[in-house]
Coordinates of C-alpha atoms and ligand atoms in Angstrom, one line a residue:
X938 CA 110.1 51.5 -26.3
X939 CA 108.9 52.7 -29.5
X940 CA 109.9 56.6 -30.3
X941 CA 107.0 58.6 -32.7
X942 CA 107.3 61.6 -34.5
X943 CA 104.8 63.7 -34.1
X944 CA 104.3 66.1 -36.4
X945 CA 101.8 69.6 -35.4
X946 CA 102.7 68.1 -32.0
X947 CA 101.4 71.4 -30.4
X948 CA 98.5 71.2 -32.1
X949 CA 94.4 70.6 -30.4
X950 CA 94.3 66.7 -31.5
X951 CA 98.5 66.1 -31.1
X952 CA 99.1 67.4 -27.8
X953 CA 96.5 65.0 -26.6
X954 CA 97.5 62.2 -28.9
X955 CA 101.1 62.6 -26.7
X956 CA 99.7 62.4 -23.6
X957 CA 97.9 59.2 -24.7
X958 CA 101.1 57.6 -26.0
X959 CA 103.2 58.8 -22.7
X960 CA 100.7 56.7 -20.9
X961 CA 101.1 53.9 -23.0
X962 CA 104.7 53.7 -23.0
X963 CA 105.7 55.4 -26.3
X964 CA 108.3 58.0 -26.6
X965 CA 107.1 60.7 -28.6
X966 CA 109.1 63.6 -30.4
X967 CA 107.1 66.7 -31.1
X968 CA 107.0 68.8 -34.4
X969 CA 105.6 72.0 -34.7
X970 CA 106.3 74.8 -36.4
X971 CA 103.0 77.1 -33.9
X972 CA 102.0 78.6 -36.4
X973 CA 98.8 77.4 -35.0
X974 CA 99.8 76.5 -31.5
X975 CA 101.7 77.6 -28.6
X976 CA 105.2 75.8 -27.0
X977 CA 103.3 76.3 -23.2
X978 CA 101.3 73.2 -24.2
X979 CA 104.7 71.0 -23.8
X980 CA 104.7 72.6 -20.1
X981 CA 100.7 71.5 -20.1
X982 CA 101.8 67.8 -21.5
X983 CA 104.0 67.5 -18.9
X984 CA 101.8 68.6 -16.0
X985 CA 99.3 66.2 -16.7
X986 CA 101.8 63.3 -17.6
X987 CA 105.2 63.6 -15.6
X988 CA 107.3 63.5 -18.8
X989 CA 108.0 66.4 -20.8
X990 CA 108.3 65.5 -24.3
X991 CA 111.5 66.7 -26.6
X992 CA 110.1 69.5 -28.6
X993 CA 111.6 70.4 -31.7
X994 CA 110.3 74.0 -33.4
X995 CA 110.2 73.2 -37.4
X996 CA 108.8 73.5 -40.5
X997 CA 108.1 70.2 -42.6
X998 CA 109.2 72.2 -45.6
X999 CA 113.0 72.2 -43.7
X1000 CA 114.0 69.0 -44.9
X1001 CA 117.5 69.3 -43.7
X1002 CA 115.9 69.8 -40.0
X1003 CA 113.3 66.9 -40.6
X1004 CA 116.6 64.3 -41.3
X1005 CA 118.4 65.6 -37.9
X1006 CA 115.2 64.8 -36.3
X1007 CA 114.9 61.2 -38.0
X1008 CA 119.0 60.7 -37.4
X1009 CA 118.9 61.7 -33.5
X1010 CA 115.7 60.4 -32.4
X1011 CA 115.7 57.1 -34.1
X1012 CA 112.3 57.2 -35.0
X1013 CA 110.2 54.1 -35.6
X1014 CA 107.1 55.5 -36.8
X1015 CA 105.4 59.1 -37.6
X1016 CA 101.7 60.2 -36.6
X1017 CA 101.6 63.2 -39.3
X1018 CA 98.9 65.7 -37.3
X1019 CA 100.5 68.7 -39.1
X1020 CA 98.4 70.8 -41.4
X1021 CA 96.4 73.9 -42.2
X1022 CA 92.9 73.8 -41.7
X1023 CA 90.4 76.4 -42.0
X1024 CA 87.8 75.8 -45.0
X1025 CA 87.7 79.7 -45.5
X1026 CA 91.0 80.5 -45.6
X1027 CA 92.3 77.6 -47.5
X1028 CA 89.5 79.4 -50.2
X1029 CA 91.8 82.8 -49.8
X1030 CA 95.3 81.0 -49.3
X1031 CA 95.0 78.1 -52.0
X1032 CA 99.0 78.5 -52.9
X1033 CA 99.8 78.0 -48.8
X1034 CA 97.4 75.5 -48.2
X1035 CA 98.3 72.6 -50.9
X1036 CA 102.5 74.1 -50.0
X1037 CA 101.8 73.1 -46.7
X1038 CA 99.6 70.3 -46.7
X1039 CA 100.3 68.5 -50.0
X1040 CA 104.2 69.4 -50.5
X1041 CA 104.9 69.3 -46.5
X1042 CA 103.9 65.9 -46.7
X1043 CA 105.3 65.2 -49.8
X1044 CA 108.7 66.1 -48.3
X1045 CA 108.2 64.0 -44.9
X1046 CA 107.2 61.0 -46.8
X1047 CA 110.7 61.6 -48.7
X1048 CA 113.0 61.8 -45.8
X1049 CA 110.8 59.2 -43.9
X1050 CA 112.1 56.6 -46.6
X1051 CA 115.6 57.9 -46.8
X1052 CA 115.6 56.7 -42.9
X1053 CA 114.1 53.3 -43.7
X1054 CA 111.0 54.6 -41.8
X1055 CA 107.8 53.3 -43.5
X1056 CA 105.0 53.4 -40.9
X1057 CA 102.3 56.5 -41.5
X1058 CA 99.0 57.8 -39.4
X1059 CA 97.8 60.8 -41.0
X1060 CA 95.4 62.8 -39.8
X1061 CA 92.3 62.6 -42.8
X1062 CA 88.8 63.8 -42.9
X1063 CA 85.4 63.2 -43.7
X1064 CA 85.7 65.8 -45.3
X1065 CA 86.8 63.6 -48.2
X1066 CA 83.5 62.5 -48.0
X1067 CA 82.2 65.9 -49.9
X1068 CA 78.0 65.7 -50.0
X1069 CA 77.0 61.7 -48.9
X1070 CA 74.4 60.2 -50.7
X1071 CA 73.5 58.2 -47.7
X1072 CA 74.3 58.2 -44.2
X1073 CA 76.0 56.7 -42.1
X1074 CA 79.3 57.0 -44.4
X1075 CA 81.4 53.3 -45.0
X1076 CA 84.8 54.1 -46.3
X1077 CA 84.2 52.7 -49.5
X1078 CA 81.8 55.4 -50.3
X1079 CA 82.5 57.8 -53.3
X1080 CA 85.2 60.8 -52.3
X1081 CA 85.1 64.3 -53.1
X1082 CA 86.0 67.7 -52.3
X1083 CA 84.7 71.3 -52.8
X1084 CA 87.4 73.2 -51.4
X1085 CA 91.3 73.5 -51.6
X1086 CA 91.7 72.4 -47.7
X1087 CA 89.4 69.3 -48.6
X1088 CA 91.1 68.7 -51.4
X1089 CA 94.6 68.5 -50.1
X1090 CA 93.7 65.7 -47.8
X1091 CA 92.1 64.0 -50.7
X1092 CA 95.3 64.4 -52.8
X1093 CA 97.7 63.6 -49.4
X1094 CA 95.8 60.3 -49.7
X1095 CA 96.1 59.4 -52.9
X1096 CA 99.8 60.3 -52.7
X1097 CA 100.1 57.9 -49.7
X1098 CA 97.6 55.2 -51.4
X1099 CA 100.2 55.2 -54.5
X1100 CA 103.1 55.5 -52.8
X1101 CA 102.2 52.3 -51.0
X1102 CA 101.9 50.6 -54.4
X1103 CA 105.2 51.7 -55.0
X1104 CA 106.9 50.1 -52.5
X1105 CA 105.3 47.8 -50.4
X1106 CA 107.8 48.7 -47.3
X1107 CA 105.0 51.5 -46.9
X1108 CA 102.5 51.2 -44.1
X1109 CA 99.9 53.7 -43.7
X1110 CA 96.7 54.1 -42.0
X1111 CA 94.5 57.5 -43.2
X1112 CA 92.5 57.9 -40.3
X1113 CA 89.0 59.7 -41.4
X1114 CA 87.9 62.5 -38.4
X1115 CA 84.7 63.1 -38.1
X1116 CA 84.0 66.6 -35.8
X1117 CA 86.6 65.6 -33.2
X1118 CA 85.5 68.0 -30.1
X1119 CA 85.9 68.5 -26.2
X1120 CA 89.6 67.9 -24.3
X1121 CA 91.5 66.4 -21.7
X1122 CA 89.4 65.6 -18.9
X1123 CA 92.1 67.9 -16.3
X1124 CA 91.2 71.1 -18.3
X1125 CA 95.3 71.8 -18.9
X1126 CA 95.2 70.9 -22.7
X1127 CA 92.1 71.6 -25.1
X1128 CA 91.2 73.3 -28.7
X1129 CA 92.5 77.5 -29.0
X1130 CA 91.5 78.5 -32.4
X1131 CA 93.2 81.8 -33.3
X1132 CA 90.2 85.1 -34.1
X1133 CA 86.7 84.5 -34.5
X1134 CA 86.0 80.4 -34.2
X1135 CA 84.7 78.4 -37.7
X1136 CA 83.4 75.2 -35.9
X1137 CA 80.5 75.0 -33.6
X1138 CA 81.7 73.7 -29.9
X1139 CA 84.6 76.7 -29.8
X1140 CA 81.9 79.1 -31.1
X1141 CA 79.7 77.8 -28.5
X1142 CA 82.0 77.6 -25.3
X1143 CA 83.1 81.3 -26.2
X1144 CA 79.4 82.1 -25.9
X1145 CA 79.2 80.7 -22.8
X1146 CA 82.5 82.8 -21.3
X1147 CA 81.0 85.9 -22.7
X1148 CA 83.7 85.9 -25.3
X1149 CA 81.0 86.0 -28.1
X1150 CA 77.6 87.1 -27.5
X1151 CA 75.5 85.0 -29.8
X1152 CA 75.5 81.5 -32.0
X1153 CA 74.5 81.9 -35.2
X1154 CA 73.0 78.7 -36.3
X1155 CA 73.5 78.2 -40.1
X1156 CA 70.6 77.3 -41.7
X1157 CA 66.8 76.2 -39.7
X1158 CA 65.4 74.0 -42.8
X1159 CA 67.3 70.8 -43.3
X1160 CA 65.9 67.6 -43.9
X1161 CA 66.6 66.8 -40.2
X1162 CA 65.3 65.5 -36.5
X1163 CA 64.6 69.8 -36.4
X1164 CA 66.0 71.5 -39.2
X1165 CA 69.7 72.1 -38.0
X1166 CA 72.6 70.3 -39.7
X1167 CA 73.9 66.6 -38.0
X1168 CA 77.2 65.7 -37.6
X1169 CA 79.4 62.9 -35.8
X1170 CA 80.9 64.6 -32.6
X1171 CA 83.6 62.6 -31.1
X1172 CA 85.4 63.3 -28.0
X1173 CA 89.3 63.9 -28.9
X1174 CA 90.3 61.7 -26.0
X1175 CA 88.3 58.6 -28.4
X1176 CA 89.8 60.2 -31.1
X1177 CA 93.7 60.1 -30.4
X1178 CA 93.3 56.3 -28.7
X1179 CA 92.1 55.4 -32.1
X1180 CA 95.9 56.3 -33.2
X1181 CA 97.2 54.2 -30.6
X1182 CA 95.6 51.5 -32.1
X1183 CA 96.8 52.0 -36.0
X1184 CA 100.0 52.1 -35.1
X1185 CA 99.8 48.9 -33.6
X1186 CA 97.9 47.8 -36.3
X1187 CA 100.7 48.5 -39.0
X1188 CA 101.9 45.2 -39.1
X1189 CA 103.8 43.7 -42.5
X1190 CA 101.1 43.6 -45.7
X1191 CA 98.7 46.6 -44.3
X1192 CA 100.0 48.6 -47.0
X1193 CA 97.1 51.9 -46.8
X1194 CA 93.9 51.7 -45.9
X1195 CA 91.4 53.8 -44.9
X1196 CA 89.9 54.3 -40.8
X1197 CA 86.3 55.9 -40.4
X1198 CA 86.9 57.7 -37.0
X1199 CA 83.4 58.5 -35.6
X1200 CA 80.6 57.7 -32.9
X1201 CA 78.3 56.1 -35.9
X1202 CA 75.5 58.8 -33.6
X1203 CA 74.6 61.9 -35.1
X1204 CA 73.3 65.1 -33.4
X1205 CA 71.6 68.3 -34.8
X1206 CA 73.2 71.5 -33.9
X1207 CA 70.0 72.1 -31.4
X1208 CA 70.9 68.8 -29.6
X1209 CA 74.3 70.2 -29.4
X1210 CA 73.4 72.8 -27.9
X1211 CA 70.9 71.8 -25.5
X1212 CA 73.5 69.6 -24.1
X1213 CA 76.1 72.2 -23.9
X1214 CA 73.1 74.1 -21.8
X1215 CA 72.8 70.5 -19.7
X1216 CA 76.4 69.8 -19.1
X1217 CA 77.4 73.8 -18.2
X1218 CA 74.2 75.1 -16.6
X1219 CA 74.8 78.3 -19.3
X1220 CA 72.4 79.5 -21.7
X1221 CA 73.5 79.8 -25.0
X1222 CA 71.9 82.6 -26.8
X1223 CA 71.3 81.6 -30.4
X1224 CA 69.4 82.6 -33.7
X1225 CA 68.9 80.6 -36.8
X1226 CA 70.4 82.3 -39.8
X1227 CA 71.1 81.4 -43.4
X1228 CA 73.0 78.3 -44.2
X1229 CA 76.4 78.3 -44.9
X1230 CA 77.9 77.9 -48.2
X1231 CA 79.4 74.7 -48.5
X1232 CA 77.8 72.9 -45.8
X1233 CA 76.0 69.7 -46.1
X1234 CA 72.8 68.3 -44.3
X1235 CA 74.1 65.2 -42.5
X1236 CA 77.7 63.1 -41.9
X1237 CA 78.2 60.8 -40.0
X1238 CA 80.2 57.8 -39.7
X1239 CA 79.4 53.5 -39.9
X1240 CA 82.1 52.9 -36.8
X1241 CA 82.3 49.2 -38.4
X1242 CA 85.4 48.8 -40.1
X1243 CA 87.3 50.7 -37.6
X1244 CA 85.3 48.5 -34.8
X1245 CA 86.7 45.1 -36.6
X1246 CA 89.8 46.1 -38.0
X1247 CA 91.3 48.5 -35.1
X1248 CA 89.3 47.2 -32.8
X1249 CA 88.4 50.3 -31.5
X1250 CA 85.3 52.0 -30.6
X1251 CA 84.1 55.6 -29.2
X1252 CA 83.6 55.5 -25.6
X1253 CA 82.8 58.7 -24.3
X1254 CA 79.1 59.9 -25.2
X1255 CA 77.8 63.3 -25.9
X1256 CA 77.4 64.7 -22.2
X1257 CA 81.0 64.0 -21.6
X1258 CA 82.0 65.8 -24.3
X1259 CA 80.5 69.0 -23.7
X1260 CA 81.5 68.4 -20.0
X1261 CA 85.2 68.6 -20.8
X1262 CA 84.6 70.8 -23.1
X1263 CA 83.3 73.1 -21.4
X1264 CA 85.8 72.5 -18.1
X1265 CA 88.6 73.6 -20.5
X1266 CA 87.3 76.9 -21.5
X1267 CA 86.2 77.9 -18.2
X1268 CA 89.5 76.9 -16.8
X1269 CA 91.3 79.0 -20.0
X1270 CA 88.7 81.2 -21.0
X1271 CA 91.3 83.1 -22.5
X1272 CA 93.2 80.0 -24.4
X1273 CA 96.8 79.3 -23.3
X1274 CA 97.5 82.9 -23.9
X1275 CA 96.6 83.5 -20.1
Ligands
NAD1869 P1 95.8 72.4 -35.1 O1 95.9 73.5 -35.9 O2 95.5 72.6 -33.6 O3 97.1 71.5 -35.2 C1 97.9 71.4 -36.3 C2 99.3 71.8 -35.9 O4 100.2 71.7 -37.0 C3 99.5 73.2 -35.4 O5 100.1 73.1 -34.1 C4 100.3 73.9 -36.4 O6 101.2 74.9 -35.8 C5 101.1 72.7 -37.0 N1 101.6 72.9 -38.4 C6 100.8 73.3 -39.5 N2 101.6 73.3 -40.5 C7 102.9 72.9 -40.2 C8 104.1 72.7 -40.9 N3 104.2 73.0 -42.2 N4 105.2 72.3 -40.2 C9 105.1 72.1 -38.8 N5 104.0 72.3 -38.1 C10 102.9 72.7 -38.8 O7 94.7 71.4 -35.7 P2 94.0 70.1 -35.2 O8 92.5 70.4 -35.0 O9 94.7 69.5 -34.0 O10 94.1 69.2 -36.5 C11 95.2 68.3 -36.6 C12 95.1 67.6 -38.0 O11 93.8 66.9 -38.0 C13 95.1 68.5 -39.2 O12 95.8 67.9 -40.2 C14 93.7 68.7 -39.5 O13 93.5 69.0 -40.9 C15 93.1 67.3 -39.2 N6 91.7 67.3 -38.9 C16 91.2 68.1 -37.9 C17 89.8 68.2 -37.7 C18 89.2 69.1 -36.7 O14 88.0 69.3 -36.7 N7 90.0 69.6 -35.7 C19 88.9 67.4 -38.5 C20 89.5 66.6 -39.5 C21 90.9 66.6 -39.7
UD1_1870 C1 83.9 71.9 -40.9 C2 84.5 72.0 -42.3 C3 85.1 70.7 -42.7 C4 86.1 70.3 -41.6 C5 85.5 70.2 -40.2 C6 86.4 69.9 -39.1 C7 83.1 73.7 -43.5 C8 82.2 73.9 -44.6 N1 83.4 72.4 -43.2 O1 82.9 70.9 -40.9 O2 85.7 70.7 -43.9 O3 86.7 69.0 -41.9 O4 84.9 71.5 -40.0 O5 87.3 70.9 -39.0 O6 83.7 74.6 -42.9 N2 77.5 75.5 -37.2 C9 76.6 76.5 -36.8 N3 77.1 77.7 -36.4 C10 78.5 77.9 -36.2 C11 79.4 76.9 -36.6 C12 78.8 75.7 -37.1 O7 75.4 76.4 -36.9 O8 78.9 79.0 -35.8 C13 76.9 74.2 -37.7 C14 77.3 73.9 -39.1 O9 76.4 74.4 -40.0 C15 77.3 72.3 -39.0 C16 77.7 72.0 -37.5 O10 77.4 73.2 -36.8 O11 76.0 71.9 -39.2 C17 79.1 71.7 -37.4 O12 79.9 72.7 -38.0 P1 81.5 72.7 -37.9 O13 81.9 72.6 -36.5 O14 82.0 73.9 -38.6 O15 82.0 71.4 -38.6 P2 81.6 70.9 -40.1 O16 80.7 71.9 -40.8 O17 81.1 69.5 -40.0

């Protein structure tokens, strides 16, 4: 049995990457320092799953804590979910952000080698992507960033891409997100953003609790199917199985190489919502307002590469996505803090 690390273990996308490797026979060790997540989600894991996960509470920055964990665990590989990642804030916070996202992995990569551990999935984005000339995006397609958050997990890339030059013991898959969205289909585990949500489908499910009164819809006059901005929504049950699948695929020779993680199907924000409306029989209030700085018309992803290389594709389509969704905030309307 094969023991993972996994760091930000707590987090949305980790604590339903766990549950996926429980069920397929892994043993994974959770890292987390919740400073964006909440220990009762190790209770949640283990409701759904039978097995409760060790838990250890760390920051990646403690390196001395990071080697225990390597030394008792015996840890064969590390899915690195850990990180900061609000656009706005990493704006306000650049010092913390790069810290965090470029040093902390900086200093895991360090003690991952000292432990003759060599196998990497870190969490990327398509972000990376900055403005794409065309769409759909192929991973050999320029990269860019326009804010500190992207440009941490451009830099973490390149820091991984050379360090597998550097010694070719290094095996590292940087898996590309797209907008990763709904939850676990029992309702127990799902995303919790702390204040005011930044990404649609939590904006939108607090809407439809009566947590928020009103989507704003940022910007009405893209070049678009109506206007409204298109992205790649993929349901985070697709998402973490994807992970599953790179680390099998970190075989001698892969040295680092880039995944796409998308549907390859893009919907507008009014799409979005009008399933949302479909899958929870709520309306959504909305209003088009001005578009928001930094955002781009359209992304999303050519599946392709992943498809031949992984062998892994997106099962779950739009409907089910706002389905679960939407079962998770109904069941939590209040997050995990309930
Ligand atoms: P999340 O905030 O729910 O999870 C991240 C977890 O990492 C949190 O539990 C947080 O407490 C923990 N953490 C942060 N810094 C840490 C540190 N220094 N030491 C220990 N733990 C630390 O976020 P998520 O949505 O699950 O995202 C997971 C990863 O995927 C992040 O790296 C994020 O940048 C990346 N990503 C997310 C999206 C998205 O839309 N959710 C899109 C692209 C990429
Ligand atoms: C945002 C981040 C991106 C990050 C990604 C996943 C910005 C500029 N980009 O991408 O770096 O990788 O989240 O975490 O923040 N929308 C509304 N009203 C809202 C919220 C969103 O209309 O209240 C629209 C957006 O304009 C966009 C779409 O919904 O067209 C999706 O937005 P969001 O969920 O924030 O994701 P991204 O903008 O793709």
């Amino acid at each position: 049995m094969s023991t993972v690390l996994v760091t930000g273990g707590t987090g949305y996308i980790a604590s339903h990457a766990v549950v996926t490797l429980i069920e397929q026979g892994f043993t994974p060790v959770l890292f987390d320092n919740l400073s964006n997540s909440k220990s009762l989600v190790v209770d949640r894991i283990e409701a759904i799953t039978g097995v409760r996960p060790r838990f250890v509470e760390g920051d990646l920055s403690n390196i001395g804590l990071l080697e225990s964990v390597f030394a008792e665990f015996k840890i064969d590989s590390v899915i690195h979910f850990a990180g900061l990642k609000a656009v706005g804030e990493s704006v306000r916070e650049a010092q913390r952000y790069y810290a965090n996202n470029v040093a902390g992995t900086l200093a895991l990569t360090q003690v991952m080698a000292a432990a003759d551990c060599y196998s990497l999935v870190f969490s990327s984005s398509a972000t990376v992507y900055g403005d794409p000339e065309t769409v759909p995006i192929t991973e050999d397609m320029p990269l860019s960033a326009t804010n500190p958050y992207g440009r941490s997990k451009l830099m973490v890339e390149q820091i991984l891409s050379d360090l597998a030059v550097s010694n070719e013991n290094w095996r590292i898959a940087l898996l590309r997100y797209f907008n990763p969205v709904g939850a676990h289909e029992s309702g127990l585990i799902g995303e919790d953003p702390n204040g005011i949500p930044n990404n649609l489908l939590p904006y939108i499910a607090q809407v439809a609790v009566g947590k928020l009164e009103c989507l704003s819809v940022f910007g009405g006059d893209y070049q678009t199917v109506d206007g409204t901005g298109v992205r790649d929504y993929i349901h985070v049950v697709d998402l973490v199985e994807a992970h599953v699948k790179a680390l099998s695929a970190l075989a001698p020779e892969h040295g680092c190489q880039a995944y796409n993680l998308g549907t390859g199907q893009g919907y507008s924000v009014l799409e979005v919502i009008k399933a949302f409306e479909q899958a929870s029989g709520v309306e959504i209030p909305y209003k088009i307002v001005e578009r928001r700085a930094g955002d781009i018309r359209a992304s999303y992803a050519s599946p392709e590469n992943t498809a031949s290389k992984l062998g892994w594709r997106a099962r779950y389509d739009l409907a089910a996505m706002m389905r679960d969704h939407w079962c998770w905030q109904q069941r939590n309307p209040q997050g995990y803090e309930a």
